[in-house]
Coordinates of C-alpha atoms in Angstrom, one line a residue:
X992 CA 68.3 72.7 9.4
X993 CA 67.4 70.5 12.3
X994 CA 70.2 68.4 13.7
X995 CA 70.1 64.7 13.1
X996 CA 70.4 64.2 16.8
X997 CA 67.2 66.0 17.4
X998 CA 65.4 63.7 14.9
X999 CA 67.0 60.6 16.5
X1000 CA 66.0 61.7 20.0
X1001 CA 62.4 62.4 18.9
X1002 CA 62.2 59.0 17.2
X1003 CA 63.4 57.3 20.5
X1004 CA 61.1 59.5 22.7
X1005 CA 58.1 58.6 20.6
X1006 CA 58.9 54.9 20.7
X1007 CA 59.4 54.6 17.0
X1008 CA 63.0 53.2 17.4
X1009 CA 65.1 52.3 20.4
X1010 CA 68.6 53.5 21.3
X1011 CA 70.2 50.4 19.8
X1012 CA 68.7 51.0 16.4
X1013 CA 69.6 54.7 16.6
X1014 CA 73.2 53.8 17.4
X1015 CA 73.3 51.2 14.6
X1016 CA 72.0 53.9 12.1
X1017 CA 74.7 56.4 13.3
X1018 CA 77.4 53.7 12.9
X1019 CA 76.3 53.1 9.3
X1020 CA 76.2 56.8 8.7
X1021 CA 79.7 57.2 10.1
X1022 CA 81.0 54.7 7.5
X1023 CA 79.5 56.7 4.6
X1024 CA 81.3 59.0 2.3
X1025 CA 82.1 62.0 4.5
X1026 CA 81.5 64.4 1.6
X1027 CA 78.1 62.9 0.7
X1028 CA 76.7 61.1 3.7
X1029 CA 73.1 59.8 3.6
X1030 CA 70.6 61.3 6.0
X1031 CA 69.7 59.5 9.2
X1032 CA 66.1 59.1 8.1
X1033 CA 67.1 57.5 4.8
X1034 CA 69.3 55.0 6.6
X1035 CA 66.6 54.1 9.1
X1036 CA 64.1 53.5 6.4
X1037 CA 66.3 51.9 3.7
X1038 CA 68.8 49.9 5.7
X1039 CA 67.0 49.2 9.0
X1040 CA 63.5 48.9 7.6
X1041 CA 61.8 51.3 9.9
X1042 CA 58.4 52.2 8.6
X1043 CA 58.6 55.1 6.2
X1044 CA 55.6 56.9 7.5
X1045 CA 56.7 56.6 11.1
X1046 CA 60.0 58.3 10.3
X1047 CA 59.0 60.9 7.8
X1048 CA 55.7 61.7 9.5
X1049 CA 57.7 62.7 12.6
X1050 CA 60.1 64.6 10.4
X1051 CA 57.2 66.5 9.0
X1052 CA 56.1 67.4 12.5
X1053 CA 59.6 68.6 13.4
X1054 CA 59.7 70.9 10.4
X1055 CA 56.1 72.0 10.9
X1056 CA 54.9 70.8 7.4
X1057 CA 51.2 70.5 6.9
X1058 CA 49.9 67.0 6.8
X1059 CA 47.4 66.0 4.1
X1060 CA 45.3 62.8 4.4
X1061 CA 43.5 61.8 1.2
X1062 CA 40.9 59.1 0.7
X1063 CA 41.7 57.7 -2.7
X1064 CA 38.2 56.2 -3.1
X1065 CA 36.6 59.6 -2.7
X1066 CA 38.7 61.5 -5.3
X1067 CA 36.4 62.8 -8.0
X1068 CA 37.2 63.1 -11.7
X1069 CA 37.5 66.9 -11.5
X1070 CA 40.4 66.6 -9.1
X1071 CA 42.0 63.9 -11.3
X1072 CA 41.7 66.1 -14.4
X1073 CA 43.0 69.1 -12.4
X1074 CA 46.2 67.3 -11.4
X1075 CA 46.7 65.9 -14.9
X1076 CA 46.5 69.4 -16.3
X1077 CA 49.2 70.6 -13.8
X1078 CA 51.5 67.7 -14.6
X1079 CA 51.1 68.5 -18.4
X1080 CA 52.9 71.8 -17.7
X1081 CA 56.0 70.1 -16.4
X1082 CA 59.0 69.1 -18.6
X1083 CA 59.0 65.3 -19.0
X1084 CA 62.4 64.8 -17.3
X1085 CA 61.4 66.8 -14.2
X1086 CA 58.0 65.1 -14.0
X1087 CA 59.7 61.7 -14.0
X1088 CA 62.1 62.8 -11.4
X1089 CA 59.4 64.2 -9.1
X1090 CA 57.2 61.1 -9.4
X1091 CA 60.2 58.8 -8.8
X1092 CA 60.9 60.8 -5.6
X1093 CA 57.2 60.4 -4.7
X1094 CA 56.5 64.2 -5.0
X1095 CA 53.2 64.9 -6.7
X1096 CA 52.1 68.4 -7.9
X1097 CA 48.5 68.0 -6.8
X1098 CA 46.5 71.2 -7.0
X1099 CA 46.5 75.0 -7.3
X1100 CA 45.4 76.9 -4.2
X1101 CA 43.9 80.2 -5.3
X1102 CA 44.6 83.4 -3.4
X1103 CA 46.4 86.6 -3.9
X1104 CA 49.0 84.6 -5.8
X1105 CA 48.3 81.1 -7.0
X1106 CA 50.2 78.5 -5.0
X1107 CA 51.1 75.0 -6.2
X1108 CA 50.4 72.4 -3.6
X1109 CA 52.9 69.6 -3.6
X1110 CA 52.3 66.3 -1.8
X1111 CA 55.5 64.6 -0.8
X1112 CA 56.3 61.4 1.1
X1113 CA 59.6 63.2 2.1
X1114 CA 58.7 66.9 2.5
X1115 CA 62.4 67.8 2.9
X1116 CA 63.4 66.5 -0.5
X1117 CA 65.3 69.2 -2.3
X1118 CA 64.0 68.1 -5.7
X1119 CA 61.2 70.7 -5.2
X1120 CA 63.7 73.5 -5.6
X1121 CA 63.9 72.8 -9.3
X1122 CA 60.2 73.6 -9.8
X1123 CA 60.4 77.5 -9.9
X1124 CA 63.5 77.2 -12.2
X1125 CA 61.9 74.9 -14.8
X1126 CA 58.1 75.6 -14.7
X1127 CA 55.7 78.5 -14.6
X1128 CA 55.0 77.7 -10.9
X1129 CA 57.0 80.2 -8.9
X1130 CA 55.3 79.8 -5.5
X1131 CA 54.7 76.4 -3.9
X1132 CA 53.8 74.7 -0.6
X1133 CA 55.1 71.2 0.3
X1134 CA 52.7 69.1 2.4
X1135 CA 53.5 65.7 3.8
X1136 CA 51.4 62.8 2.6
X1137 CA 51.7 59.1 3.5
X1138 CA 53.9 57.0 1.1
X1139 CA 51.1 54.5 0.3
X1140 CA 48.7 57.3 -0.5
X1141 CA 51.2 59.1 -2.8
X1142 CA 51.9 55.8 -4.6
X1143 CA 48.1 55.2 -5.1
X1144 CA 47.6 58.7 -6.4
X1145 CA 50.5 58.3 -8.9
X1146 CA 49.0 55.0 -10.1
X1147 CA 45.6 56.6 -10.5
X1148 CA 46.7 59.9 -12.1
X1149 CA 50.1 59.3 -13.7
X1150 CA 50.7 55.5 -13.9
X1151 CA 54.2 54.4 -14.7
X1152 CA 54.6 53.4 -18.3
X1153 CA 56.4 50.2 -19.5
X1154 CA 58.0 51.5 -22.7
X1155 CA 58.9 48.0 -23.9
X1156 CA 55.3 46.8 -23.7
X1157 CA 54.1 49.9 -25.4
X1158 CA 56.4 49.2 -28.3
X1159 CA 55.2 45.7 -28.4
X1160 CA 51.6 46.9 -28.5
X1161 CA 52.4 49.3 -31.3
X1162 CA 54.0 46.4 -33.3
X1163 CA 50.6 44.7 -33.3
X1164 CA 50.3 42.6 -36.4
X1165 CA 54.1 42.4 -36.9
X1166 CA 54.2 39.2 -34.9
X1167 CA 54.2 36.2 -37.3
X1168 CA 54.5 32.5 -36.8
X1169 CA 57.5 30.8 -38.2
X1170 CA 56.5 28.1 -40.7
X1171 CA 56.9 24.6 -39.2
X1172 CA 56.4 22.6 -42.4
X1173 CA 59.3 20.3 -43.1
X1174 CA 61.1 21.4 -40.0
X1175 CA 63.9 19.0 -39.0
X1176 CA 65.4 18.4 -35.6
X1177 CA 67.9 21.1 -36.2
X1178 CA 66.5 24.6 -35.5
X1179 CA 66.6 27.0 -38.4
X1180 CA 68.7 29.8 -36.8
X1181 CA 68.0 32.2 -39.7
X1182 CA 64.3 31.8 -39.3
X1183 CA 64.6 32.5 -35.6
X1184 CA 66.6 35.7 -36.2
X1185 CA 64.0 36.8 -38.7
X1186 CA 61.2 36.2 -36.3
X1187 CA 63.0 38.0 -33.4
X1188 CA 63.6 41.0 -35.6
X1189 CA 60.1 41.2 -36.9
X1190 CA 58.1 40.6 -33.7
X1191 CA 59.9 42.9 -31.2
X1192 CA 60.1 39.9 -28.8
X1193 CA 63.0 41.7 -27.1
X1194 CA 60.4 44.2 -25.9
X1195 CA 58.3 41.5 -24.5
X1196 CA 61.2 40.0 -22.6
X1197 CA 62.4 43.4 -21.2
X1198 CA 58.8 44.4 -20.4
X1199 CA 58.2 41.2 -18.5
X1200 CA 61.3 42.0 -16.3
X1201 CA 59.9 45.5 -15.5
X1202 CA 56.4 44.2 -14.8
X1203 CA 57.7 41.4 -12.5
X1204 CA 59.6 43.9 -10.4
X1205 CA 56.6 46.3 -10.2
X1206 CA 54.2 43.6 -9.3
X1207 CA 56.5 42.2 -6.6
X1208 CA 57.0 38.8 -8.3
X1209 CA 59.7 36.5 -7.0
X1210 CA 60.0 34.5 -10.2
X1211 CA 59.1 34.7 -13.9
X1212 CA 58.3 31.4 -15.7
X1213 CA 58.4 31.3 -19.5
X1214 CA 56.8 28.0 -20.7
X1215 CA 56.0 26.7 -24.2
X1216 CA 52.3 26.2 -24.7
X1217 CA 51.4 24.1 -27.7
X1218 CA 53.2 24.6 -31.0
X1219 CA 53.3 28.4 -31.4
X1220 CA 52.3 30.0 -28.0
X1221 CA 54.3 30.8 -24.9
X1222 CA 53.0 31.5 -21.4
X1223 CA 54.6 34.1 -19.1
X1224 CA 53.7 33.4 -15.4
X1225 CA 54.6 35.5 -12.4
X1226 CA 55.0 34.0 -8.9
X1227 CA 53.5 36.5 -6.5
X1228 CA 53.2 35.6 -2.7
X1229 CA 54.2 32.1 -3.5
X1230 CA 51.6 31.4 -6.2
X1231 CA 52.0 31.3 -10.0
X1232 CA 49.6 33.6 -12.0
X1233 CA 49.4 33.9 -15.7
X1234 CA 50.6 37.3 -16.8
X1235 CA 50.7 37.0 -20.6
X1236 CA 50.2 34.4 -23.4
X1237 CA 52.3 35.2 -26.5
X1238 CA 50.5 33.8 -29.5
X1239 CA 51.7 33.1 -33.0
X1240 CA 55.3 32.9 -31.9
X1241 CA 57.5 29.9 -31.7
X1242 CA 58.8 29.0 -28.2
X1243 CA 62.3 28.7 -29.7
X1244 CA 62.3 32.3 -30.7
X1245 CA 61.5 33.6 -27.2
X1246 CA 64.1 31.2 -25.7
X1247 CA 66.7 32.6 -28.1
X1248 CA 65.8 36.2 -27.1
X1249 CA 66.2 35.4 -23.4
X1250 CA 69.5 33.6 -24.0
X1251 CA 70.9 36.5 -26.2
X1252 CA 70.2 39.0 -23.4
X1253 CA 71.6 36.8 -20.5
X1254 CA 75.2 36.6 -19.4
X1255 CA 76.6 33.1 -19.1
X1256 CA 74.2 31.2 -21.4
X1257 CA 74.9 29.8 -24.8
X1258 CA 72.1 30.5 -27.2
X1259 CA 73.0 27.5 -29.4
X1260 CA 73.1 24.9 -26.5
X1261 CA 69.7 23.2 -26.3
X1262 CA 70.5 19.8 -24.8
X1263 CA 71.8 20.8 -21.3
X1264 CA 70.6 22.9 -18.4
X1265 CA 72.1 26.3 -18.2
X1266 CA 72.3 29.1 -15.6
X1267 CA 73.0 32.7 -16.2
X1268 CA 72.3 36.2 -14.9
X1269 CA 71.2 39.7 -16.0
X1270 CA 70.8 43.0 -14.3
X1271 CA 68.6 46.0 -15.2
X1272 CA 67.8 49.4 -13.8
X1273 CA 64.1 49.4 -13.0
X1274 CA 62.5 52.6 -11.7
X1275 CA 65.9 53.8 -10.6
X1276 CA 66.9 50.6 -8.7
X1277 CA 69.5 48.0 -9.8
X1278 CA 67.7 44.7 -10.0
X1279 CA 69.5 41.4 -10.6
X1280 CA 68.0 38.4 -12.3
X1281 CA 69.1 34.7 -12.0
X1282 CA 68.1 32.8 -15.1
X1283 CA 67.7 29.1 -15.4
X1284 CA 67.1 27.3 -18.7
X1285 CA 66.1 23.7 -18.8
X1286 CA 65.4 21.4 -21.9
X1287 CA 62.0 19.8 -21.9
X1288 CA 60.1 17.5 -24.1
X1289 CA 56.8 18.0 -25.8
X1290 CA 54.3 16.0 -27.9
X1291 CA 56.1 17.4 -31.0
X1292 CA 59.3 15.3 -30.4
X1293 CA 61.2 17.1 -33.2
X1294 CA 60.9 20.5 -31.4
X1295 CA 63.7 21.8 -29.1
X1296 CA 61.6 23.3 -26.3
X1297 CA 63.0 24.8 -23.2
X1298 CA 61.6 26.0 -19.8
X1299 CA 62.9 29.3 -18.5
X1300 CA 62.7 30.4 -14.9
X1301 CA 64.0 33.9 -13.9
X1302 CA 64.5 34.7 -10.2
X1303 CA 64.0 38.4 -9.4
X1304 CA 66.7 39.5 -6.9
X1305 CA 65.6 42.8 -5.4
X1306 CA 67.8 44.0 -2.5
X1307 CA 64.9 46.3 -1.4
X1308 CA 63.1 43.1 -0.2
X1309 CA 65.9 42.1 2.2
X1310 CA 64.8 42.4 5.8
X1311 CA 67.8 43.7 7.8
X1312 CA 66.1 44.1 11.2
X1313 CA 65.5 40.7 12.8
X1314 CA 62.5 42.1 14.7
X1315 CA 60.8 43.0 11.4
X1316 CA 60.5 39.3 10.5
X1317 CA 57.2 39.2 12.4
X1318 CA 58.1 36.1 14.5
X1319 CA 55.7 35.3 17.3
X1320 CA 56.7 36.4 20.8
X1321 CA 58.5 33.4 22.2
X1322 CA 60.0 32.4 18.9
X1323 CA 61.5 35.9 18.5
X1324 CA 62.8 36.0 22.0
X1325 CA 64.5 32.6 21.6
X1326 CA 65.9 33.5 18.2
X1327 CA 67.4 36.7 19.6
X1328 CA 69.0 34.7 22.5
X1329 CA 70.4 32.2 20.0
X1330 CA 72.0 34.7 17.5
X1331 CA 73.4 36.8 20.3
X1332 CA 75.6 34.0 21.5
X1333 CA 79.3 33.9 20.5
X1334 CA 79.2 30.3 19.2
X1335 CA 76.8 27.5 18.2
X1336 CA 74.6 26.7 15.2
X1337 CA 71.5 28.6 14.2
X1338 CA 69.7 26.3 11.8
X1339 CA 66.7 27.2 9.6
X1340 CA 64.7 24.3 8.1
X1341 CA 61.8 24.0 5.8
X1342 CA 61.0 23.4 2.1
X1343 CA 62.1 25.6 -0.8
X1344 CA 60.3 28.9 -0.7
X1345 CA 59.6 28.8 3.1
X1346 CA 61.6 32.0 3.8
X1347 CA 64.7 30.4 5.2
X1348 CA 67.1 32.8 3.3
X1349 CA 65.1 35.9 4.4
X1350 CA 65.3 34.9 8.0
X1351 CA 69.1 34.1 7.7
X1352 CA 69.7 37.5 6.1
X1353 CA 68.0 39.3 9.0
X1354 CA 69.9 37.3 11.5
X1355 CA 73.2 38.0 9.8
X1356 CA 72.5 41.7 9.6
X1357 CA 71.7 41.6 13.3
X1358 CA 75.2 40.2 14.3
X1359 CA 77.5 41.9 11.7
X1360 CA 79.8 44.6 13.0
X1361 CA 83.3 45.8 12.0
X1362 CA 84.9 43.8 14.9
X1363 CA 83.9 40.4 13.4
X1364 CA 85.0 38.5 10.4
X1365 CA 81.9 37.2 8.7
X1366 CA 82.2 34.7 5.9
X1367 CA 79.4 33.2 3.8
X1368 CA 79.5 30.2 1.5
X1369 CA 76.5 30.1 -0.7
X1370 CA 75.5 28.5 -4.0
X1371 CA 74.4 30.7 -5.6
X1372 CA 75.0 34.1 -3.9
X1373 CA 71.7 35.9 -4.1
X1374 CA 72.1 39.1 -2.0
X1375 CA 75.2 41.2 -1.5
X1376 CA 75.7 41.5 2.3
X1377 CA 77.5 44.6 3.4
X1378 CA 80.2 43.7 6.0
X1379 CA 80.5 40.1 5.0
X1380 CA 83.1 38.3 2.8
X1381 CA 81.0 36.1 0.4
X1382 CA 82.6 33.1 -1.3
X1383 CA 81.7 32.5 -4.9
X1384 CA 81.1 28.8 -5.7
X1385 CA 82.0 27.7 -9.2
X1386 CA 84.0 25.3 -11.3
X1387 CA 87.3 26.4 -9.7
X1388 CA 86.1 26.3 -6.1
X1389 CA 83.6 23.6 -5.2
X1390 CA 81.3 23.8 -2.2
X1391 CA 83.5 21.3 -0.3
X1392 CA 86.7 23.2 -1.0
X1393 CA 85.1 26.5 0.1
X1394 CA 83.9 25.3 3.5
X1395 CA 87.2 23.6 4.2
X1396 CA 89.0 26.9 3.3
X1397 CA 86.7 28.8 5.7
X1398 CA 88.3 27.0 8.6
X1399 CA 91.7 28.5 7.7
X1400 CA 90.4 32.0 7.2
X1401 CA 90.0 33.1 10.8
X1402 CA 86.2 33.5 10.9
X1403 CA 84.1 34.8 13.8
X1404 CA 80.7 34.2 12.1
X1405 CA 80.1 31.8 9.2
X1406 CA 77.0 31.1 7.1
X1407 CA 77.0 27.8 5.3
X1408 CA 74.2 28.1 2.7
X1409 CA 73.0 24.5 3.2
X1410 CA 74.0 21.4 5.2
X1411 CA 73.8 18.9 2.4
X1412 CA 75.9 16.0 3.6
X1413 CA 78.3 14.7 6.3
X1414 CA 81.1 16.9 5.1
X1415 CA 79.1 20.1 5.5
X1416 CA 77.5 18.9 8.7
X1417 CA 80.9 18.1 10.2
X1418 CA 82.3 21.5 9.3
X1419 CA 79.3 23.3 10.8
X1420 CA 79.6 21.3 14.0
X1421 CA 83.4 21.8 14.2
X1422 CA 83.0 25.6 13.7
X1423 CA 80.3 25.7 16.4
X1424 CA 82.4 23.7 18.9
X1425 CA 85.5 25.8 18.3
X1426 CA 83.9 29.1 19.2
X1427 CA 82.2 30.3 16.0
X1428 CA 78.6 31.4 15.5
X1429 CA 77.4 29.4 12.5
X1430 CA 74.2 29.9 10.4
X1431 CA 72.9 27.3 8.0
X1432 CA 69.8 25.7 6.5
X1433 CA 68.5 22.1 6.1
X1434 CA 65.5 20.6 4.3
X1435 CA 63.3 18.9 6.8
X1436 CA 59.6 19.2 7.7
X1437 CA 59.9 20.3 11.3
X1438 CA 62.5 21.2 14.0
X1439 CA 62.8 17.8 15.8
X1440 CA 63.3 15.9 12.6
X1441 CA 66.3 18.2 11.8
X1442 CA 68.1 16.6 14.7
X1443 CA 67.3 13.1 13.4
X1444 CA 68.6 14.1 9.9
X1445 CA 71.9 15.4 11.3
X1446 CA 72.3 12.2 13.4
X1447 CA 71.7 10.0 10.4
X1448 CA 74.3 12.0 8.5
X1449 CA 76.8 10.8 11.1
X1450 CA 76.9 13.6 13.7
X1451 CA 77.3 12.1 17.2
X1452 CA 74.6 13.0 19.8
X1453 CA 77.0 14.7 22.2
X1454 CA 78.2 17.0 19.4
X1455 CA 74.6 17.7 18.3
X1456 CA 73.5 18.4 21.8
X1457 CA 76.1 21.0 22.5
X1458 CA 76.7 22.5 19.0
X1459 CA 73.1 23.6 18.4
X1460 CA 71.6 26.9 19.7
X1461 CA 68.3 26.8 18.0
X1462 CA 66.4 25.1 15.1
X1463 CA 63.7 27.1 13.4
X1464 CA 61.3 25.3 11.1
X1465 CA 59.1 27.7 9.1
X1466 CA 56.6 28.1 6.3
X1467 CA 55.2 31.2 4.6
X1468 CA 51.4 31.6 4.3
X1469 CA 49.6 34.3 2.4
X1470 CA 48.2 37.2 4.3
X1471 CA 44.5 38.1 3.9
X1472 CA 43.8 41.4 2.3
X1473 CA 42.5 43.6 5.1
X1474 CA 40.3 45.5 2.6
X1475 CA 38.3 42.7 1.2
X1476 CA 38.6 39.8 3.7
X1477 CA 35.3 38.5 5.1
X1478 CA 34.2 36.4 8.0
X1479 CA 34.5 32.6 7.5
X1480 CA 31.3 31.3 5.9
X1481 CA 29.4 28.7 7.9
X1482 CA 29.8 25.9 5.3
X1483 CA 33.6 26.0 6.1
X1484 CA 33.2 25.7 9.9
X1485 CA 33.7 22.0 9.8
X1486 CA 37.1 22.3 8.1
X1487 CA 38.1 25.0 10.6
X1488 CA 37.1 22.8 13.6
X1489 CA 39.0 19.8 12.1
X1490 CA 42.1 22.0 11.8
X1491 CA 41.9 22.8 15.6
X1492 CA 39.9 26.0 15.9
X1493 CA 37.2 26.0 18.6
X1494 CA 33.5 26.9 18.5
X1495 CA 34.4 29.9 20.6
X1496 CA 37.0 31.1 18.0
X1497 CA 34.3 31.0 15.4
X1498 CA 31.7 32.7 17.5
X1499 CA 34.1 35.7 18.1
X1500 CA 33.9 36.5 14.4
X1501 CA 37.6 36.9 14.1
X1502 CA 38.2 34.0 11.7
X1503 CA 38.3 35.2 8.1
X1504 CA 38.5 33.9 4.6
X1505 CA 39.8 35.5 1.4
X1506 CA 37.4 38.0 -0.2
X1507 CA 36.8 38.3 -3.9
X1508 CA 39.9 40.4 -4.5
X1509 CA 40.2 44.1 -4.9
X1510 CA 42.5 46.7 -6.4
X1511 CA 44.9 46.4 -3.4
X1512 CA 45.4 42.6 -3.6
X1513 CA 45.5 39.5 -5.7
X1514 CA 42.6 37.0 -5.2
X1515 CA 42.0 38.2 -1.7
X1516 CA 45.6 38.0 -0.5
X1517 CA 48.4 40.5 -0.2
X1518 CA 51.9 39.7 1.2
X1519 CA 52.9 36.7 3.3
X1520 CA 53.6 36.0 6.9
X1521 CA 55.6 33.2 8.5
X1522 CA 54.4 30.4 10.8
X1523 CA 57.2 28.6 12.6
X1524 CA 58.3 26.4 15.5
X1525 CA 61.5 27.6 17.3
X1526 CA 63.2 24.7 19.1
X1527 CA 65.6 26.4 21.5
X1528 CA 68.2 24.1 23.0
X1529 CA 67.7 24.2 26.8
X1530 CA 69.5 21.9 29.2
X1531 CA 66.5 19.5 29.1
X1532 CA 66.6 19.3 25.3
X1533 CA 70.3 18.6 25.3
X1534 CA 69.8 15.9 27.9
X1535 CA 67.1 14.2 25.9
X1536 CA 69.4 14.2 22.8
X1537 CA 72.3 12.8 24.9
X1538 CA 70.1 10.0 26.2
X1539 CA 69.0 8.9 22.7
X1540 CA 69.7 5.4 21.7
X1541 CA 70.0 4.3 18.1
X1542 CA 67.4 6.8 17.0
X1543 CA 66.5 10.3 18.1
X1544 CA 63.2 10.4 20.0
X1545 CA 61.5 13.2 18.2
X1546 CA 58.3 13.0 20.1
X1547 CA 60.0 13.3 23.4
X1548 CA 62.0 16.4 22.3
X1549 CA 58.8 18.0 20.9
X1550 CA 56.9 17.4 24.2
X1551 CA 59.7 19.0 26.2
X1552 CA 60.0 22.0 23.8
X1553 CA 56.2 22.6 23.8
X1554 CA 56.1 22.3 27.6
X1555 CA 58.7 25.2 27.6
X1556 CA 56.5 27.4 25.4
X1557 CA 57.4 26.4 21.8
X1558 CA 54.5 26.6 19.3
X1559 CA 54.3 23.9 16.8
X1560 CA 53.9 24.8 13.1
X1561 CA 50.3 23.9 13.4
X1562 CA 49.7 26.0 16.6
X1563 CA 51.6 28.9 15.1
X1564 CA 49.3 28.8 12.1
X1565 CA 46.2 28.7 14.4
X1566 CA 47.5 31.8 16.2
X1567 CA 47.8 33.6 12.8
X1568 CA 44.3 32.6 11.9
X1569 CA 42.9 33.8 15.3
X1570 CA 44.5 37.2 14.7
X1571 CA 42.9 37.5 11.3
X1572 CA 46.1 37.4 9.4
X1573 CA 45.6 34.3 7.3
X1574 CA 43.0 31.8 6.3
X1575 CA 42.1 28.2 7.3
X1576 CA 42.9 27.0 3.8
X1577 CA 46.4 28.6 3.8
X1578 CA 47.4 27.0 7.2
X1579 CA 45.9 23.7 6.3
X1580 CA 47.9 23.6 3.1
X1581 CA 51.2 24.8 4.7
X1582 CA 51.1 22.3 7.6
X1583 CA 49.8 19.2 5.7
X1584 CA 52.0 16.2 5.8
X1585 CA 51.4 15.1 2.2

């Protein structure tokens, strides 16, 4: 077996990682169970977010595995049927395990002895050793294939089944509407139980959780629609899309199912907002769900409707490498300088859903090491951060109590989930000015206005000037699908010019708009990218803040920062458009004042 050091050296020599990342991976590996340590390549991909194909492609070269490149669009039905026939000869349990590990028995190579060709995203996975023991295939060859290609092949040839939705489909006509005649304000609990048992609504709820994870949704919305229908919507890349409409079913019944299968929520409470949680194993991963239930009114005043929103918390989506955030060049450079200091405040600002938490998580993972005491104070705690002590906010420990306690707990690095008032602002500034690196968020439109907000909370200008390291204001915009995007149509040139693009930009043909949508995207978009302004506190910025009178001169601070290379949110968006990453409409919407 090849030594891990050889793989690490090859990755560094080929420019896939640098020595710092290799050392970080080796430190993580050293902290693992000595009797069952993870492989270096797994740590690099899973923990440090290095591209899977970069690492395992090089690993395939080191082991001299054959590489196979397949164009999914050119696969004919004969090959699809051939692969399906092979899979039919595998025991169900082994087949599930192989596909979960992204190993696909693809074809039989005829020769003196028939050889089974296996396509694998990780050609060194020992799962293949089970094949001769459990199937008729005694001779096989493992070939490396890109992860995205394997996943597309599996979707085409052996798509994952959602057993809950299959059961719901089989139930068919079992779904019946609860009679509403003579219904009083009090909900008939027996009728609800009867409907739940008859209609297999549990399968609909469980199936929606699985589908949301597989489709990359951040939230599930369950909303009553008229008297006996319920809409299920998924938020994907920041936009809500209808996934399913459940007809002939009372909204109260579905709400009861969700409550029954959620921890911390009382099914019989319908007048107050409630918060709870659930967790499920989906495709081999533990996924957590934060569930919010809110009473709402409808035209049928006697009904007890509730809106339900479920946040999908998937740790696989956490970015642990700050450089994987995709910040623009100077913003990334300034951000790295700010988080590598031993003290000061790193502040993220922007509206809900702008990616503040994602950026904070990446920054925290960048600075965490065993020599530092890292404390976080969040409400709620979304992601478990290895190496940090996370404070749980609740009835017995309020936010104010928690942040006061932090000061007595010998911290080196602190994350205060949000600066929400003078108390939290004072604590953050005190921490920063007493030698602690402090991370937090604030809700403002841009970076200079964050300074004004803190000043109006009561933080003195001299404390502001010397406590802050950087303020990053950001938004998330949807990325154009590279497969179906198309050049901007001429009838939209006027809007592009009004946004700030030039005639020369348009003539280059590098400004795109969303296409009609394809099998690899949703409505012409796939994924999101940030636009941001990074206000790094230089001596000139500090001086401008110190010289402020009764109000912070935001325009003056912005002009100084832009003269030093800061891109405004607007200019950051234009740069993303010019690089073909997003559309005029996305940037216009994200940077509009209204």
